Amino acid sequence: MSSEVAATQPTSRIPVLPLRGRVSWFEIALLVVAIGLVASPLAPNLQDVLLLSFLFAGLALAWNLAGGYAGLISFGHAAFFGVGAYVSTILLTRYGVTPWIGIWAGALMAAAFGAVLALICARLRGPFFILSTLAFAEVVRIGALNWSSLTGGAEGLSIMPSPSLAGMVFASKPAYAVVMLGYLVLVYAITKGLEASRFGFYLLAIRDNEDAASAAGVDPLLGRTAAMALSAALTGIGGSLFAQYFLYLDPTYVISPELSFQFALLPAVGGLGTAIGPVLGSFLITPLSELLRSHLGNAAAGLHLVIYGFGLIVVMLYFPAGLAGALNKLTRRRPPS
């Protein structure tokens, strides 16, 4: 059974720590702290770290819908990220469609890609499915590199850096932080809703024992396809937001295996199959990665990766169920109220 953050309070009261399908005081406090940080006059580099933490927390949650709840461990989510980013950017730069609309078009396209991938590959198991997702992302990356008339090829695509609300280009980083936090809250709310829904329990049943779920009347292929499509759509939204913040798309990064691994790493550190886990993973790993890169990248190239990797090993050794699992142990030690 996957690690789950539980609470011992009666169900009629708000739990102190995260509980499946319910909002806890811990989550409310975390949101208040996040809003406070957005409103604080932070240094520009810390504002970058903050909004990237929000963005990657949302992306980790999106990955977790497929990988954590449906058991579809994917190393190809960068393809959905890139599809969302390119669709919204192409609609903006070529046809003048505002990103507030293009972002949903990118999500629909990414969802279609996710559904096709699931229909073709969801019958595969273990490393065979993982390799198929990796190959799928590589095909999308090569396509983006070679279809230069549409994607700009290796030169990438640029967005005019003219501040405009209609163009979703802001003059201040706090405005971007608000958008990224809104994205995180949206994906988190969807995750909590899924946890409490019948569909969420179907996904857990499929993940834990497909044969038993099928015997109980659950369609594994339909469940996995829907989970992957939803996960891909939300990842595509994150890709569009990434494009609007950096104002440039490079296919060697936005559709890279490194990015796919990062999407999977954050939920693994925080706790697979939980809502709070990917958020905690991002809030720990993203600032650590960005700050180490900025402080050590020039002085000792590669040293930040060594420290980063060592920290990850320590977390995985002492918290095998992730940070959410550590919260779970904390809950079990609490005396009943």
Coordinates of C-alpha atoms in Angstrom, one line a residue:
M1 CA 0.0 0.0 0.0
S2 CA 1.4 3.5 -0.8
S3 CA 2.3 5.9 1.9
E4 CA -0.6 8.1 2.9
V5 CA -0.6 11.2 5.1
A6 CA -3.3 10.5 7.7
A7 CA -4.9 12.3 10.6
T8 CA -6.4 11.0 13.8
Q9 CA -9.0 13.7 14.3
P10 CA -12.7 12.9 13.9
T11 CA -13.8 13.2 10.3
S12 CA -16.2 16.1 11.1
R13 CA -13.2 18.3 12.0
I14 CA -10.5 19.7 9.8
P15 CA -7.4 17.5 10.2
V16 CA -4.1 19.0 11.3
L17 CA -2.0 17.1 8.7
P18 CA -2.9 16.2 5.1
L19 CA -5.5 13.5 4.7
R20 CA -6.7 11.9 1.4
G21 CA -9.4 13.9 -0.2
R22 CA -9.6 16.5 2.6
V23 CA -8.0 19.9 3.2
S24 CA -5.9 20.1 6.4
W25 CA -4.6 23.0 8.5
F26 CA -1.1 22.1 7.3
E27 CA -2.1 22.7 3.7
I28 CA -4.0 26.0 4.6
A29 CA -0.9 27.2 6.4
L30 CA 1.4 26.3 3.5
L31 CA -0.9 28.3 1.2
V32 CA -0.8 31.3 3.5
V33 CA 3.0 31.2 3.7
A34 CA 3.2 31.0 -0.1
I35 CA 0.9 34.0 -0.5
G36 CA 3.0 35.9 2.0
L37 CA 6.2 35.1 0.1
V38 CA 4.6 36.3 -3.1
A39 CA 3.7 39.6 -1.4
S40 CA 7.1 40.0 0.2
P41 CA 9.8 42.2 -1.4
L42 CA 12.2 39.4 -2.2
A43 CA 15.4 39.8 -4.2
P44 CA 15.0 39.1 -7.9
N45 CA 16.9 35.8 -7.7
L46 CA 14.8 34.6 -4.8
Q47 CA 11.6 35.6 -6.7
D48 CA 12.9 33.4 -9.6
V49 CA 13.3 30.5 -7.1
L50 CA 9.9 31.1 -5.6
L51 CA 7.9 31.1 -8.9
L52 CA 9.9 28.1 -10.3
S53 CA 9.1 26.2 -7.1
F54 CA 5.4 26.9 -7.7
L55 CA 5.6 25.9 -11.3
F56 CA 7.5 22.7 -10.8
A57 CA 5.2 21.8 -7.8
G58 CA 2.3 22.0 -10.2
L59 CA 4.1 20.0 -12.9
A60 CA 5.1 17.3 -10.3
L61 CA 1.4 17.1 -9.2
A62 CA 0.4 16.7 -12.8
W63 CA 2.9 13.9 -13.3
N64 CA 1.7 12.3 -10.1
L65 CA -1.8 11.9 -11.4
A66 CA -0.5 9.4 -13.9
G67 CA 2.6 8.0 -12.1
G68 CA 1.5 8.1 -8.5
Y69 CA -2.2 7.3 -8.7
A70 CA -2.5 5.2 -11.9
G71 CA 0.9 3.6 -11.7
L72 CA 2.0 4.9 -15.1
I73 CA 5.6 5.8 -14.4
S74 CA 6.5 8.0 -17.3
F75 CA 9.8 9.5 -18.4
G76 CA 8.2 11.2 -21.3
H77 CA 6.2 14.0 -19.8
A78 CA 8.5 16.6 -21.3
A79 CA 6.8 15.8 -24.6
F80 CA 3.5 17.1 -23.1
F81 CA 5.3 20.1 -21.6
G82 CA 6.8 21.0 -25.0
V83 CA 3.5 20.5 -26.9
G84 CA 1.7 22.8 -24.5
A85 CA 4.5 25.4 -24.8
Y86 CA 4.8 25.3 -28.5
V87 CA 1.0 25.3 -29.3
S88 CA 0.4 28.4 -27.2
T89 CA 3.5 30.2 -28.5
I90 CA 2.8 29.4 -32.1
L91 CA -0.8 30.6 -31.8
L92 CA 0.6 33.8 -30.2
T93 CA 3.5 34.6 -32.5
R94 CA 1.9 33.6 -35.8
Y95 CA -1.8 34.2 -35.4
G96 CA -2.0 36.7 -32.5
V97 CA -4.1 34.5 -30.3
T98 CA -3.8 35.5 -26.7
P99 CA -2.0 33.0 -24.4
W100 CA -5.1 33.1 -22.1
I101 CA -6.8 31.1 -24.9
G102 CA -3.7 29.4 -26.4
I103 CA -2.9 27.8 -23.0
W104 CA -6.1 25.8 -23.2
A105 CA -5.5 24.8 -26.8
G106 CA -2.0 23.6 -25.8
A107 CA -3.6 21.6 -22.9
L108 CA -6.1 20.0 -25.3
M109 CA -3.3 19.0 -27.8
A110 CA -1.2 17.7 -24.9
A111 CA -4.2 15.7 -23.7
A112 CA -4.7 14.2 -27.1
F113 CA -1.0 13.2 -27.2
G114 CA -1.3 11.7 -23.7
A115 CA -4.4 9.7 -24.7
V116 CA -2.7 8.3 -27.8
L117 CA 0.4 7.3 -25.8
A118 CA -1.8 5.5 -23.2
L119 CA -3.9 3.7 -25.7
I120 CA -0.8 2.4 -27.5
C121 CA 1.5 1.7 -24.6
A122 CA -0.6 1.3 -21.4
R123 CA -0.7 -2.5 -21.9
L124 CA 3.1 -2.6 -21.4
R125 CA 4.4 -3.1 -17.9
G126 CA 7.4 -1.9 -15.9
P127 CA 10.5 -0.9 -17.8
F128 CA 8.9 -1.6 -21.1
F129 CA 6.3 1.2 -20.5
I130 CA 9.0 3.5 -19.1
L131 CA 11.1 3.0 -22.2
S132 CA 8.1 3.6 -24.5
T133 CA 7.4 6.9 -22.9
L134 CA 11.1 7.9 -23.2
A135 CA 11.1 7.0 -26.8
F136 CA 7.8 8.9 -27.4
A137 CA 9.3 12.1 -25.9
E138 CA 12.4 11.6 -28.1
V139 CA 10.3 11.4 -31.2
V140 CA 8.5 14.6 -30.3
R141 CA 11.8 16.3 -29.6
I142 CA 13.3 15.3 -33.0
G143 CA 10.1 16.4 -34.7
A144 CA 10.4 19.8 -33.0
L145 CA 14.0 20.1 -34.0
N146 CA 13.4 19.2 -37.7
W147 CA 10.1 21.0 -38.3
S148 CA 11.8 24.3 -38.4
S149 CA 9.1 26.0 -40.5
L150 CA 6.7 25.6 -37.6
T151 CA 8.8 25.3 -34.4
G152 CA 11.9 27.3 -35.4
G153 CA 14.0 24.2 -35.2
A154 CA 17.2 24.3 -33.2
E155 CA 17.0 28.1 -33.1
G156 CA 13.8 28.0 -31.1
L157 CA 10.9 30.4 -30.8
S158 CA 10.9 33.8 -29.1
I159 CA 8.1 35.8 -27.7
M160 CA 8.3 39.6 -27.8
P161 CA 9.2 40.9 -24.4
S162 CA 6.6 43.7 -24.4
P163 CA 4.6 43.8 -21.2
S164 CA 1.0 43.2 -21.9
L165 CA -1.9 41.6 -19.9
A166 CA -3.4 40.2 -23.1
G167 CA 0.0 38.7 -24.1
M168 CA 0.5 37.3 -20.6
V169 CA 3.8 39.1 -20.4
F170 CA 4.3 41.0 -17.1
A171 CA 6.8 43.7 -16.1
S172 CA 7.2 42.4 -12.6
K173 CA 8.2 38.9 -11.3
P174 CA 5.6 39.0 -8.5
A175 CA 2.9 39.0 -11.2
Y176 CA 4.4 35.8 -12.7
A177 CA 4.5 34.4 -9.2
V178 CA 0.8 35.0 -8.7
V179 CA 0.1 33.1 -12.0
M180 CA 2.4 30.2 -11.1
L181 CA 0.8 30.0 -7.6
G182 CA -2.7 30.0 -9.3
Y183 CA -1.5 27.1 -11.5
L184 CA -0.3 25.2 -8.5
V185 CA -3.5 25.7 -6.6
L186 CA -5.6 24.6 -9.6
V187 CA -3.6 21.3 -10.0
Y188 CA -3.7 20.7 -6.3
A189 CA -7.5 21.2 -6.1
I190 CA -7.9 18.8 -9.0
T191 CA -5.7 16.3 -7.2
K192 CA -7.6 16.6 -4.0
G193 CA -10.9 16.3 -5.8
L194 CA -9.7 13.2 -7.6
E195 CA -8.6 11.6 -4.3
A196 CA -12.1 11.9 -3.0
S197 CA -13.8 10.7 -6.1
R198 CA -14.8 7.3 -7.3
F199 CA -12.5 7.7 -10.3
G200 CA -9.6 8.2 -7.9
F201 CA -10.3 5.0 -6.1
Y202 CA -10.6 3.2 -9.5
L203 CA -7.1 4.5 -10.4
L204 CA -5.7 3.2 -7.1
A205 CA -7.4 -0.2 -7.7
I206 CA -5.9 -0.4 -11.2
R207 CA -2.5 0.6 -9.9
D208 CA -2.4 -1.9 -7.0
N209 CA -4.1 -4.9 -8.7
E210 CA -5.3 -4.6 -12.3
D211 CA -6.8 -8.1 -12.4
A212 CA -8.8 -7.6 -9.3
A213 CA -10.0 -4.2 -10.5
S214 CA -11.0 -5.6 -13.8
A215 CA -12.9 -8.4 -12.1
A216 CA -14.7 -5.7 -10.1
G217 CA -15.9 -4.0 -13.2
V218 CA -13.3 -1.3 -13.6
D219 CA -11.9 -0.8 -17.1
P220 CA -8.0 -0.5 -16.7
L221 CA -7.4 0.8 -20.2
L222 CA -10.0 3.5 -19.9
G223 CA -8.9 4.5 -16.5
R224 CA -5.2 4.7 -17.5
T225 CA -6.0 6.6 -20.7
A226 CA -8.1 9.2 -18.8
A227 CA -5.4 9.6 -16.1
M228 CA -2.7 10.1 -18.7
A229 CA -4.8 12.5 -20.7
L230 CA -5.6 14.6 -17.6
S231 CA -1.9 14.5 -16.5
A232 CA -0.7 15.5 -20.0
A233 CA -3.2 18.4 -20.2
L234 CA -2.1 19.9 -16.9
T235 CA 1.5 19.4 -17.9
G236 CA 0.8 21.3 -21.1
I237 CA -0.6 24.2 -19.2
G238 CA 2.7 24.3 -17.2
G239 CA 4.6 24.3 -20.5
S240 CA 2.7 27.3 -21.7
L241 CA 3.3 29.2 -18.5
F242 CA 7.0 28.3 -18.8
A243 CA 7.1 29.8 -22.3
Q244 CA 5.4 33.0 -21.2
Y245 CA 7.9 33.5 -18.3
F246 CA 11.1 32.8 -20.2
L247 CA 9.8 34.2 -23.5
Y248 CA 11.9 31.6 -25.4
L249 CA 11.6 27.9 -26.3
D250 CA 14.5 25.7 -27.0
P251 CA 13.5 22.1 -28.0
T252 CA 16.7 20.7 -26.5
Y253 CA 15.5 21.7 -23.1
V254 CA 11.7 21.9 -23.1
I255 CA 11.5 18.4 -24.6
S256 CA 14.5 16.9 -22.8
P257 CA 14.9 13.6 -20.8
E258 CA 16.4 15.7 -18.0
L259 CA 13.1 17.6 -17.6
S260 CA 11.1 14.4 -17.7
F261 CA 13.3 12.9 -15.0
Q262 CA 12.8 16.0 -12.9
F263 CA 9.0 15.7 -13.1
A264 CA 9.3 12.2 -11.8
L265 CA 11.9 12.9 -9.2
L266 CA 9.9 15.5 -7.3
P267 CA 7.0 13.3 -6.4
A268 CA 9.4 10.4 -5.6
V269 CA 11.1 12.6 -3.0
G270 CA 7.9 14.1 -1.7
G271 CA 5.8 10.9 -1.7
L272 CA 4.1 9.1 -4.6
G273 CA 0.3 8.8 -4.7
T274 CA -0.2 11.8 -2.3
A275 CA -1.3 15.3 -3.0
I276 CA 1.1 17.0 -0.6
G277 CA 4.1 14.9 -1.6
P278 CA 5.0 16.5 -5.0
V279 CA 4.5 20.0 -3.4
L280 CA 6.9 19.2 -0.6
G281 CA 9.3 17.6 -3.0
S282 CA 9.4 20.7 -5.2
F283 CA 9.6 23.1 -2.3
L284 CA 12.7 21.2 -1.1
I285 CA 14.5 20.2 -4.4
T286 CA 13.8 23.2 -6.7
P287 CA 15.2 25.9 -4.3
L288 CA 18.2 23.6 -3.5
S289 CA 18.9 23.0 -7.2
E290 CA 18.5 26.7 -8.2
L291 CA 20.5 28.1 -5.3
L292 CA 23.3 25.6 -5.7
R293 CA 23.5 26.3 -9.4
S294 CA 23.7 30.0 -8.9
H295 CA 26.2 30.0 -6.1
L296 CA 28.5 27.2 -7.2
G297 CA 27.9 26.9 -10.9
N298 CA 30.7 29.3 -11.9
A299 CA 33.1 28.8 -9.1
A300 CA 33.1 25.0 -9.4
A301 CA 31.3 23.7 -12.4
G302 CA 29.4 20.5 -11.6
L303 CA 29.9 20.7 -7.8
H304 CA 26.3 21.8 -7.3
L305 CA 25.2 18.5 -8.9
V306 CA 27.3 16.5 -6.5
I307 CA 25.8 18.3 -3.5
Y308 CA 22.3 18.1 -5.0
G309 CA 22.7 14.3 -5.6
F310 CA 24.1 13.7 -2.1
G311 CA 21.1 15.5 -0.6
L312 CA 18.7 13.3 -2.7
I313 CA 20.4 10.1 -1.6
V314 CA 20.0 11.2 2.1
V315 CA 16.3 11.9 1.6
M316 CA 15.7 8.6 -0.2
L317 CA 17.6 6.6 2.4
Y318 CA 16.0 8.1 5.5
F319 CA 12.6 8.8 4.0
P320 CA 11.9 5.9 1.6
A321 CA 8.2 6.9 1.5
G322 CA 9.1 10.5 0.8
L323 CA 8.5 13.6 2.9
A324 CA 4.8 12.7 3.0
G325 CA 5.7 9.5 4.6
A326 CA 7.7 11.4 7.3
L327 CA 4.5 13.4 8.0
N328 CA 2.6 10.2 8.2
K329 CA 5.0 8.9 10.9
L330 CA 4.6 12.2 12.7
T331 CA 0.8 11.8 12.7
R332 CA 1.0 8.3 14.1
R333 CA 3.0 9.5 17.0
R334 CA 0.4 12.2 17.9
P335 CA -1.8 11.2 20.8
P336 CA -5.5 11.0 19.9
S337 CA -7.4 14.1 20.7

